[in-house]
mmCIF file of N, CA and C in Angstrom:
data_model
loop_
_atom_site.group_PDB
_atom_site.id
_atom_site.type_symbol
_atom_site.label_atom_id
_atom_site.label_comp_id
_atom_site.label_asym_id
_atom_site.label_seq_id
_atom_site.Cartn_x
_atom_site.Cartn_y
_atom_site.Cartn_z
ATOM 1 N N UNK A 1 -88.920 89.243 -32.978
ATOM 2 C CA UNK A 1 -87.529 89.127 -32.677
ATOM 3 C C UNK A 1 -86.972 90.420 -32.091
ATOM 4 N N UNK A 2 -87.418 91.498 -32.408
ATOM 5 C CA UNK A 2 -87.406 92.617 -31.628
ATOM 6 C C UNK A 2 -88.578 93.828 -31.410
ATOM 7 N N UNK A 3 -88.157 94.709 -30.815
ATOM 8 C CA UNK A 3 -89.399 95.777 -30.468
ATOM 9 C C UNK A 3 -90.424 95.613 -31.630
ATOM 10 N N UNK A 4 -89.782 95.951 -32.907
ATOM 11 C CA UNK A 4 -90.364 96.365 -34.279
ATOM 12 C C UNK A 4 -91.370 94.927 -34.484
ATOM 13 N N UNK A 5 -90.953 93.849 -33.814
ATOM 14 C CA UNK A 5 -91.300 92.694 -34.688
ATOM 15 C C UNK A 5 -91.758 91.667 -33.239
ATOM 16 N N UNK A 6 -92.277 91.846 -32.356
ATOM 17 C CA UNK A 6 -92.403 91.395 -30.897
ATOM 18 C C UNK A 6 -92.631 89.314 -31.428
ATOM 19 N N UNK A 7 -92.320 88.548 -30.410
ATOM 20 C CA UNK A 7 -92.499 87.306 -30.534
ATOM 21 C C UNK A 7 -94.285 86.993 -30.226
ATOM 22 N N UNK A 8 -94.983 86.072 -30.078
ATOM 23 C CA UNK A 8 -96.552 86.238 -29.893
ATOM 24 C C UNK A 8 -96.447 84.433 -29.418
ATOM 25 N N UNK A 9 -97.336 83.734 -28.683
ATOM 26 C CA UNK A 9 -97.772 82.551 -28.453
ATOM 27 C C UNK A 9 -98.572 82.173 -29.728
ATOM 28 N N UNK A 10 -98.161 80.910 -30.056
ATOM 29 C CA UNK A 10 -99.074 80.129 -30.880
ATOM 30 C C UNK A 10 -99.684 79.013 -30.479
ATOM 31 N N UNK A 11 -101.277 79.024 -30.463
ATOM 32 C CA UNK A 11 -101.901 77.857 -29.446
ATOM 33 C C UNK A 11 -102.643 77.476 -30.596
ATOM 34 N N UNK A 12 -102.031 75.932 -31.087
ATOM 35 C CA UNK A 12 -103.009 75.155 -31.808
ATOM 36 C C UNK A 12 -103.532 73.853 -31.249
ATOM 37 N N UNK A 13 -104.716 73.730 -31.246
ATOM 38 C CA UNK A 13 -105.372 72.198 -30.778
ATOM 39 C C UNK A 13 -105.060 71.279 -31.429
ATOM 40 N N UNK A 14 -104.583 70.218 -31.040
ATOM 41 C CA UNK A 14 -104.229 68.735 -32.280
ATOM 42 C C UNK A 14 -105.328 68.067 -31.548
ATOM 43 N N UNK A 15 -105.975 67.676 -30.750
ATOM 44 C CA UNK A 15 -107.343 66.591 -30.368
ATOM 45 C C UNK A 15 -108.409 67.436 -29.725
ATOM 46 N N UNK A 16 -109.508 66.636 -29.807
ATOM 47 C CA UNK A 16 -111.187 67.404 -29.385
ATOM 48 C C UNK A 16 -111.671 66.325 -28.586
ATOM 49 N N UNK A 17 -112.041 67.024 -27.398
ATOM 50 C CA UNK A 17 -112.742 65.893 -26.609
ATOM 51 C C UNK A 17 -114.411 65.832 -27.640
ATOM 52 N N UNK A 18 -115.158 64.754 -27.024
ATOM 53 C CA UNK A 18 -116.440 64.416 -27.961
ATOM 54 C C UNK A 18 -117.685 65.253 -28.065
ATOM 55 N N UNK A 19 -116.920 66.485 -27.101
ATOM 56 C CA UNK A 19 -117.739 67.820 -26.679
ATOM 57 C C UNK A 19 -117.438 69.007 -27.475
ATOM 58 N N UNK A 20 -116.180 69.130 -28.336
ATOM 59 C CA UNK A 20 -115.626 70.054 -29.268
ATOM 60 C C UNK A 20 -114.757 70.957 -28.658
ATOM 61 N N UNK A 21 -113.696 70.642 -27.389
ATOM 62 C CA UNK A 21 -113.146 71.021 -26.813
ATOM 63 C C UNK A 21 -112.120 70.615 -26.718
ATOM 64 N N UNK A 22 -110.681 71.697 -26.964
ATOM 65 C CA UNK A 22 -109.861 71.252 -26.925
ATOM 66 C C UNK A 22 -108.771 70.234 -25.642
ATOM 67 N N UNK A 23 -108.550 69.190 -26.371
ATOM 68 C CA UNK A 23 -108.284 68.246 -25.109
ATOM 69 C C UNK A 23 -106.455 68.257 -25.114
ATOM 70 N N UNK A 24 -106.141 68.853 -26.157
ATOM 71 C CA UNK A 24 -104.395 68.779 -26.142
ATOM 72 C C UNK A 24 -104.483 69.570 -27.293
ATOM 73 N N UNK A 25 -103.160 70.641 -26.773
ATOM 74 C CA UNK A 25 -102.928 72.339 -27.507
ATOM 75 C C UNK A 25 -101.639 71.581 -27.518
ATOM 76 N N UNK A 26 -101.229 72.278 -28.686
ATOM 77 C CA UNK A 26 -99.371 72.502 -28.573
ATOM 78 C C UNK A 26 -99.662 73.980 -29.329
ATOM 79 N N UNK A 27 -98.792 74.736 -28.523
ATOM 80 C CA UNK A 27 -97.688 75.791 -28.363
ATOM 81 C C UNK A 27 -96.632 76.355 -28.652
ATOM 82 N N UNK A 28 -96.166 77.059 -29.750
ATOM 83 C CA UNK A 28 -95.015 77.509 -29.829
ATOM 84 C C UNK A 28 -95.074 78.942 -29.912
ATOM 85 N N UNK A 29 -93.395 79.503 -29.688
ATOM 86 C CA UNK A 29 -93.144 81.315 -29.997
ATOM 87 C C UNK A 29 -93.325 81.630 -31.641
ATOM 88 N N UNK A 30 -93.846 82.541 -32.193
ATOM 89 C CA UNK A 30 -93.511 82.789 -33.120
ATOM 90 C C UNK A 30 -93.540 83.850 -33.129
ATOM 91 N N UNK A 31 -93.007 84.623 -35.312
ATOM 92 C CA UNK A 31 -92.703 86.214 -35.613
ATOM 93 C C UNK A 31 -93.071 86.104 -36.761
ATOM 94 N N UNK A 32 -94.081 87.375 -36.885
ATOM 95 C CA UNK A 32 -93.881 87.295 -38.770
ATOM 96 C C UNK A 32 -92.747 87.961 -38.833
ATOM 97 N N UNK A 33 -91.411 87.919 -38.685
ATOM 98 C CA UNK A 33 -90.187 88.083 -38.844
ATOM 99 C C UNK A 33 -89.695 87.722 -40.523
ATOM 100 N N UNK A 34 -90.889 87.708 -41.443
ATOM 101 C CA UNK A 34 -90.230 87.567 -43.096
ATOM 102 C C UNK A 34 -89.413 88.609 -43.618
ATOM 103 N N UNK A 35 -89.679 90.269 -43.338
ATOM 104 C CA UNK A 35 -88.616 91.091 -43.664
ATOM 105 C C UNK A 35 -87.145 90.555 -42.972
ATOM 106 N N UNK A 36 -86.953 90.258 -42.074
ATOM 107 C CA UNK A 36 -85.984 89.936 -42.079
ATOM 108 C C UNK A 36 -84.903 88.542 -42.210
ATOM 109 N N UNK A 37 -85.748 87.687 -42.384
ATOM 110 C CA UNK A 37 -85.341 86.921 -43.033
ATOM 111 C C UNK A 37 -84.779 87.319 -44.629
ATOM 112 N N UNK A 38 -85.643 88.041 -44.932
ATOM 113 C CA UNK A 38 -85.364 88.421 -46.514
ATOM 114 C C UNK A 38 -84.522 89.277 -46.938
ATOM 115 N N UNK A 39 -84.064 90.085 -45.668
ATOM 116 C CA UNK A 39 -82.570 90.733 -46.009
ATOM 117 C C UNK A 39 -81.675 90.225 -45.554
ATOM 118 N N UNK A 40 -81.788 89.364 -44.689
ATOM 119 C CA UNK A 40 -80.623 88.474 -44.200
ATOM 120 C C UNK A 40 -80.361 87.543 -46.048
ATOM 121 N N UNK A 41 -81.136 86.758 -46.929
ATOM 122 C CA UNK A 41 -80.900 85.997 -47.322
ATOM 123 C C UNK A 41 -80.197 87.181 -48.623
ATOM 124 N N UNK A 42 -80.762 87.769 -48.969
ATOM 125 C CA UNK A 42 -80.487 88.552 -49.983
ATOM 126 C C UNK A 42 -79.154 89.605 -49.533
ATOM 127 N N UNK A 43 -78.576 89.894 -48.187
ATOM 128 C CA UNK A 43 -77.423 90.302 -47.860
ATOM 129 C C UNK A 43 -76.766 89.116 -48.257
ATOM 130 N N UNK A 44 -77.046 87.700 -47.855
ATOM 131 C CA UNK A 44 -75.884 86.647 -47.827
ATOM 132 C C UNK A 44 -75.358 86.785 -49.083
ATOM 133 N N UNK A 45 -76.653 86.245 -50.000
ATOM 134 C CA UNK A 45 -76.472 86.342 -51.465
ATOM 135 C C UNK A 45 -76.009 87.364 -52.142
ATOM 136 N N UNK A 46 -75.755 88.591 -51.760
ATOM 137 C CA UNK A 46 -74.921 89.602 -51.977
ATOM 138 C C UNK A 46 -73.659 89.238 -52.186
ATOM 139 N N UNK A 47 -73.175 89.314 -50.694
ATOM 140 C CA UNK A 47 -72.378 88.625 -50.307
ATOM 141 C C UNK A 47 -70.984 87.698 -51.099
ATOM 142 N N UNK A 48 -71.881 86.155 -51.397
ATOM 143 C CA UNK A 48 -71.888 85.752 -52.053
ATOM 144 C C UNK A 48 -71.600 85.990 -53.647
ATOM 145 N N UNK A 49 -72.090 86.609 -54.445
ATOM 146 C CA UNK A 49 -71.987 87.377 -55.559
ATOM 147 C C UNK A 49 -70.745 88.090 -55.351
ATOM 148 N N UNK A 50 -70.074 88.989 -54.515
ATOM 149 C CA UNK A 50 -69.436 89.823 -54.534
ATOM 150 C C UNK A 50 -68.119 89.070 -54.340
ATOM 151 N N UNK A 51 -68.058 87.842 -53.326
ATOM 152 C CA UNK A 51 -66.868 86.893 -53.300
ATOM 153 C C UNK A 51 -66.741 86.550 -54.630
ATOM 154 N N UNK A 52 -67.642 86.092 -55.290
ATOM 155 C CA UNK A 52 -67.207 85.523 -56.935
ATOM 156 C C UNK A 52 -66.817 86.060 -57.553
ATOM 157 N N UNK A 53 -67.346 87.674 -57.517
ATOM 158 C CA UNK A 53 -65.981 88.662 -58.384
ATOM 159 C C UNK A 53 -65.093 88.778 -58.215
ATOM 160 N N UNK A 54 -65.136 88.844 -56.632
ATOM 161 C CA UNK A 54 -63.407 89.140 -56.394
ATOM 162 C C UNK A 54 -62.702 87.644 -56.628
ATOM 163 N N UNK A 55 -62.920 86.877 -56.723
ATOM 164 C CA UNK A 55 -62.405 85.220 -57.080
ATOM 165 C C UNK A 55 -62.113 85.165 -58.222
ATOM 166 N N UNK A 56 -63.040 85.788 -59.136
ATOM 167 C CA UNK A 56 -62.887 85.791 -60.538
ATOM 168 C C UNK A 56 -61.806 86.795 -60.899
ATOM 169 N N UNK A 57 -61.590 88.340 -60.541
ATOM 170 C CA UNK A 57 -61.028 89.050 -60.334
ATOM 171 C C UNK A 57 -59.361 88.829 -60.205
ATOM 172 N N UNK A 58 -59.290 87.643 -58.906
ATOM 173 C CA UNK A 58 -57.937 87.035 -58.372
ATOM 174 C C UNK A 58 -57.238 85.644 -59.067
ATOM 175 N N UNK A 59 -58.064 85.595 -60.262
ATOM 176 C CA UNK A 59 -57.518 84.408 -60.638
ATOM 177 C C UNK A 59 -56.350 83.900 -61.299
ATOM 178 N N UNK A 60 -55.802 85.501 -61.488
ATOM 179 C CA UNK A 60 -54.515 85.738 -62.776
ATOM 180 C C UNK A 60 -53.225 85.908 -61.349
ATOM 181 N N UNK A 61 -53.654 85.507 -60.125
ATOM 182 C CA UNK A 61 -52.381 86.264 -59.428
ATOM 183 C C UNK A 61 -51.768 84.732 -59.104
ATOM 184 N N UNK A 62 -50.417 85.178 -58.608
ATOM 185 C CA UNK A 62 -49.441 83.846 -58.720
ATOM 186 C C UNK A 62 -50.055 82.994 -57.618
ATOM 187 N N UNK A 63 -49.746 81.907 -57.804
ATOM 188 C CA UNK A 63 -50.059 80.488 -57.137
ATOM 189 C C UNK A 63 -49.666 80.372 -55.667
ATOM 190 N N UNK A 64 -48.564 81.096 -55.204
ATOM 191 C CA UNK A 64 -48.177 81.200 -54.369
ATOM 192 C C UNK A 64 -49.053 81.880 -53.226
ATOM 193 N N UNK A 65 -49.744 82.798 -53.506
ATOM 194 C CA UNK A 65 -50.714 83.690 -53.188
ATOM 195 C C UNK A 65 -52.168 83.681 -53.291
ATOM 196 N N UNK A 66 -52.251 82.363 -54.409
ATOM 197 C CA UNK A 66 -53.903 82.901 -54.655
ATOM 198 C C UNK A 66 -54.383 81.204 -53.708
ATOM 199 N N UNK A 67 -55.533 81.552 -53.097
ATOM 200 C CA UNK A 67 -56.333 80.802 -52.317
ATOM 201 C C UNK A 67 -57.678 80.520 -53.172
ATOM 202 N N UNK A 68 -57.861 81.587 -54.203
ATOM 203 C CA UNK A 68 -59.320 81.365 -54.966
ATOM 204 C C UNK A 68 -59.915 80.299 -55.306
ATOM 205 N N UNK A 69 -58.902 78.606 -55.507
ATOM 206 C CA UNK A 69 -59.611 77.594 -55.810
ATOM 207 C C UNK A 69 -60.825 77.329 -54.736
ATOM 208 N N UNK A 70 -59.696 77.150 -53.343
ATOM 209 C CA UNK A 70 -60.927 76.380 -52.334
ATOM 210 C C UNK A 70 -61.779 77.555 -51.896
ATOM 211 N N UNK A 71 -61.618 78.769 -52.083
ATOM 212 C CA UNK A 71 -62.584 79.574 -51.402
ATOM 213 C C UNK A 71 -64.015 79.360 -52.530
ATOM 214 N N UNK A 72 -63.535 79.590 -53.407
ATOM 215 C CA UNK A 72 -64.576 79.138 -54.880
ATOM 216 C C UNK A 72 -65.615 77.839 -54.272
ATOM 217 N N UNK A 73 -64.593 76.764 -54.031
ATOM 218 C CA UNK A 73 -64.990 75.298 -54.132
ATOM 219 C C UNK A 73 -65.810 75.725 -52.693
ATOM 220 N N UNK A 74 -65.786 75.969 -51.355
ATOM 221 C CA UNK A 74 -66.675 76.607 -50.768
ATOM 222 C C UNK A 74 -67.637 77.283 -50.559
ATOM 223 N N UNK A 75 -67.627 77.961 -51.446
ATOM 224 C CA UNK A 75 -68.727 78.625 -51.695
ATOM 225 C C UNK A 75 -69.782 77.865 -52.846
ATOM 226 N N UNK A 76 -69.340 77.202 -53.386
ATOM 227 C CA UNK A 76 -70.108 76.296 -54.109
ATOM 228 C C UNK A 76 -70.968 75.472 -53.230
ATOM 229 N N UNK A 77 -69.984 74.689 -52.350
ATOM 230 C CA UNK A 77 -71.110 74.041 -51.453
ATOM 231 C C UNK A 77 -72.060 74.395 -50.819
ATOM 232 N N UNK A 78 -71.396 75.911 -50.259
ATOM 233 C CA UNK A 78 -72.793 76.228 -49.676
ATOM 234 C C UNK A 78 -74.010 76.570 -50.303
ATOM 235 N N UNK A 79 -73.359 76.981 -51.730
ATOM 236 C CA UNK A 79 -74.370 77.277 -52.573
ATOM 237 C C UNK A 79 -75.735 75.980 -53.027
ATOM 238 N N UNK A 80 -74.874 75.086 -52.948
ATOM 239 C CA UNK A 80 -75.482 73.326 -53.074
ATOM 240 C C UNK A 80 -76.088 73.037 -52.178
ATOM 241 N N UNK A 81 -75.679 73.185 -50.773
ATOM 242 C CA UNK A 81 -76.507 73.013 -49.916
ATOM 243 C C UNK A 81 -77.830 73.736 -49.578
ATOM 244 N N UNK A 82 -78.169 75.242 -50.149
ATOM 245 C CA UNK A 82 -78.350 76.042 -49.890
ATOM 246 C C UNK A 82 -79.878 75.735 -50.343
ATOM 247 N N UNK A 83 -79.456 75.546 -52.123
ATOM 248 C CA UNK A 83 -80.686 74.975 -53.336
ATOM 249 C C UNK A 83 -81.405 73.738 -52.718
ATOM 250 N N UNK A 84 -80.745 72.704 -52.338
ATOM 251 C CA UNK A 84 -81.509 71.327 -51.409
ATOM 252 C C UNK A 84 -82.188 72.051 -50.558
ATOM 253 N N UNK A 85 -81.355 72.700 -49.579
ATOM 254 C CA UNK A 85 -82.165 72.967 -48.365
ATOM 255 C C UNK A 85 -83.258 74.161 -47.883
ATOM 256 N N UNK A 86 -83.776 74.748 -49.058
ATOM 257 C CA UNK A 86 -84.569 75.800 -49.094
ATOM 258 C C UNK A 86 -86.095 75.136 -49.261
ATOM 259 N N UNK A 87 -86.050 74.303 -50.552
ATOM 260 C CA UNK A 87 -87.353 73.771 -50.434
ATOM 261 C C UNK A 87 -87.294 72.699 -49.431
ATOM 262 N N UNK A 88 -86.815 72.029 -48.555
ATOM 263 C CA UNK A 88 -86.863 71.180 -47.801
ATOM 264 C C UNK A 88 -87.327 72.037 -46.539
ATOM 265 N N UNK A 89 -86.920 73.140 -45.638
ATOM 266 C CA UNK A 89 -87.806 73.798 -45.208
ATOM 267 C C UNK A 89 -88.674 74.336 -45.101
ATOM 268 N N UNK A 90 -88.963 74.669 -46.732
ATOM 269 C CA UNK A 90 -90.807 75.375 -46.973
ATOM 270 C C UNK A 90 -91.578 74.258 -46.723
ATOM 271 N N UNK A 91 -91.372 73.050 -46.663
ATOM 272 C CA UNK A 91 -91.500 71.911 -46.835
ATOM 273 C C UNK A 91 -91.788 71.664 -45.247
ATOM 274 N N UNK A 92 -90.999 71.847 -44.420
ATOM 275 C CA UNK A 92 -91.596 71.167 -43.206
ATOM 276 C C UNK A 92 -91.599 72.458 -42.225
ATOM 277 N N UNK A 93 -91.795 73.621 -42.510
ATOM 278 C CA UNK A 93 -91.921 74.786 -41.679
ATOM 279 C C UNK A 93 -93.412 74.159 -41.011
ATOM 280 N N UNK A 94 -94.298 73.672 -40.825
ATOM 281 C CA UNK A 94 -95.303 73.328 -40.165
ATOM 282 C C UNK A 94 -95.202 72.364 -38.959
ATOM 283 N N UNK A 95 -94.033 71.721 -38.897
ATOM 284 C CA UNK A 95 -93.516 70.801 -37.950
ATOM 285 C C UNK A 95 -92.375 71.276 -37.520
ATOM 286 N N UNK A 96 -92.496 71.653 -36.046
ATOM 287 C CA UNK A 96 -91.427 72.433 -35.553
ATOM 288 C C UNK A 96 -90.049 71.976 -35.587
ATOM 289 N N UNK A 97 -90.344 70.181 -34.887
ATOM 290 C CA UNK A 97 -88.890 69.642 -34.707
ATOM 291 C C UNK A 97 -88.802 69.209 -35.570
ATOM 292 N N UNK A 98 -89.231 69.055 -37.070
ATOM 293 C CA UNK A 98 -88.849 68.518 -37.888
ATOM 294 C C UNK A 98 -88.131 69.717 -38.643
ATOM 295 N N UNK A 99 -88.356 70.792 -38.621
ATOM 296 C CA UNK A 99 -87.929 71.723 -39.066
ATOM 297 C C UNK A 99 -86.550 72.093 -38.356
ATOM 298 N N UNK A 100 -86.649 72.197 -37.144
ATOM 299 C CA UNK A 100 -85.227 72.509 -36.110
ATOM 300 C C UNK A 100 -84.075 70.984 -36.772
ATOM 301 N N UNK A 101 -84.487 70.246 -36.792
ATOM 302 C CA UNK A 101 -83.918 69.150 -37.496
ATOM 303 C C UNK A 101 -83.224 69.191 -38.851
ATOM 304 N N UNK A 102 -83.851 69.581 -39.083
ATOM 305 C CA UNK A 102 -83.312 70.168 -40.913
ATOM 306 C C UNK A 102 -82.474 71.205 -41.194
ATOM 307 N N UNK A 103 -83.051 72.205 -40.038
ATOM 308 C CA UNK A 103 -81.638 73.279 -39.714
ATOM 309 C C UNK A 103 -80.461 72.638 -39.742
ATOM 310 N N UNK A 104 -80.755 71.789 -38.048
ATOM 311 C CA UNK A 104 -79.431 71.153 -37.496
ATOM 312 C C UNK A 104 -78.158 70.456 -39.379
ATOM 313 N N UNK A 105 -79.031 69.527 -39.533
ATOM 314 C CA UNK A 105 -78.374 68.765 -40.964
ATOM 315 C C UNK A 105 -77.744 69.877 -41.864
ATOM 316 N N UNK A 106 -78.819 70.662 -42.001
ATOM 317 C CA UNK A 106 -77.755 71.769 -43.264
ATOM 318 C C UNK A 106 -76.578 72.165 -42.384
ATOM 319 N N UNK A 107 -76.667 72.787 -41.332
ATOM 320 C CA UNK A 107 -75.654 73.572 -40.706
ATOM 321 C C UNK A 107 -74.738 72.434 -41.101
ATOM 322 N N UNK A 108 -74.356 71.193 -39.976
ATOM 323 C CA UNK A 108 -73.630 70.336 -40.085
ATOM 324 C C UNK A 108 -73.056 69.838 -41.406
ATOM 325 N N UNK A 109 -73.919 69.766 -42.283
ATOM 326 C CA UNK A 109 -73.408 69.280 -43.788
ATOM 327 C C UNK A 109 -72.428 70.799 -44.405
ATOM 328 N N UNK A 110 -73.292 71.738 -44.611
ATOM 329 C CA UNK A 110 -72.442 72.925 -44.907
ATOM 330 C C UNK A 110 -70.934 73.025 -44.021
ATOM 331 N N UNK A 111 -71.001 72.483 -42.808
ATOM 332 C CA UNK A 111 -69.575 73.301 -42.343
ATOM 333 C C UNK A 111 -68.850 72.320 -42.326
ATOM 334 N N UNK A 112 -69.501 70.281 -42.344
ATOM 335 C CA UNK A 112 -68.600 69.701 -42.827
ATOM 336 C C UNK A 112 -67.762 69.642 -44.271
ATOM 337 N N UNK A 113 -69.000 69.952 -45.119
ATOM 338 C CA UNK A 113 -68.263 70.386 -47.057
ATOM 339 C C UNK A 113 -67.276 71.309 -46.567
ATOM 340 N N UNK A 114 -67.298 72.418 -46.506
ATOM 341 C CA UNK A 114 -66.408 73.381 -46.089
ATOM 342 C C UNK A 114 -65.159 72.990 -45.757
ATOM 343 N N UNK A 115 -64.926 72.754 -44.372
ATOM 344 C CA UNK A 115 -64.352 72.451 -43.923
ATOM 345 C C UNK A 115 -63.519 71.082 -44.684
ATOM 346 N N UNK A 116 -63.661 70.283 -45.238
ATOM 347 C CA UNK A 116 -63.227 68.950 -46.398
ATOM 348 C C UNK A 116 -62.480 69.840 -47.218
ATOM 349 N N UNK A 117 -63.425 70.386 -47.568
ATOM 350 C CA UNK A 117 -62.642 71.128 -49.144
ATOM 351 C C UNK A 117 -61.389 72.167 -49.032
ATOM 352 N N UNK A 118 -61.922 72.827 -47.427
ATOM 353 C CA UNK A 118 -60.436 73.833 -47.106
ATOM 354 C C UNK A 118 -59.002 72.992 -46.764
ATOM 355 N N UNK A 119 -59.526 71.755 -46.160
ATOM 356 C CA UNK A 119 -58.533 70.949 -45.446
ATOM 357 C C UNK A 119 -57.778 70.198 -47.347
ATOM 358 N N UNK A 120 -58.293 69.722 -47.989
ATOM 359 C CA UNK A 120 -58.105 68.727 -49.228
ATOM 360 C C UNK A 120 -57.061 69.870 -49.903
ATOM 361 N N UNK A 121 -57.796 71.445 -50.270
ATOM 362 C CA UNK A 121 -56.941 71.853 -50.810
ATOM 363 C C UNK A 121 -55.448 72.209 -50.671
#
């Protein structure tokens, strides 16, 4: 994904002609890009953690002012979505579009919860 971490071709054979030769490759970019995945998730979850204090923190201030229910109730979902959708990608990280697929759904589900719960409150 960058200098430190360059992208590389991935050439795997899915069929063999009757000669042991590959007769159809598929192809994709990849990164061992796991460090950063792993501070991205553990910044979020920071993150995360640190909104709940301050939520918890804001809960005594007048009504007029405090927003803490739905920001709470938001962050919950994503948190819900988060637990489903973690093993569901370790899960199909071997199938590309099935995997780009599963992205797509969380994104969409996360920013529709969201979005419900900011609008309801």
């Amino acid at each position: 994904m960058t200098a430190l971490d360059p992208m590389y071709v991935e050439v795997v054979p899915t069929e063999y002609d009757r000669f042991g030769r590959p007769a159809k490759v598929y192809g994709r970019c990849s990164s061992n890009g796991r460090e950063f995945i792993i501070i991205l998730f553990l910044l979020n979850y920071g993150m995360a953690c640190l909104s709940f204090k301050q939520l918890w923190n804001a809960r005594h201030l007048s009504t007029q002012y405090q927003e803490s229910h739905s920001i709470f109730r938001a962050l919950v979902c994503i948190f819900m979505v988060t637990l489903v959708g973690l093993p569901v990608m370790a899960a199909t990280r071997e199938s590309y579009t099935t995997n780009v697929l599963v992205i797509t759904i969380l994104i969409f589900v996360t920013v529709c919860f969201v979005r419900k719960k900011m609008v309801v409150s």
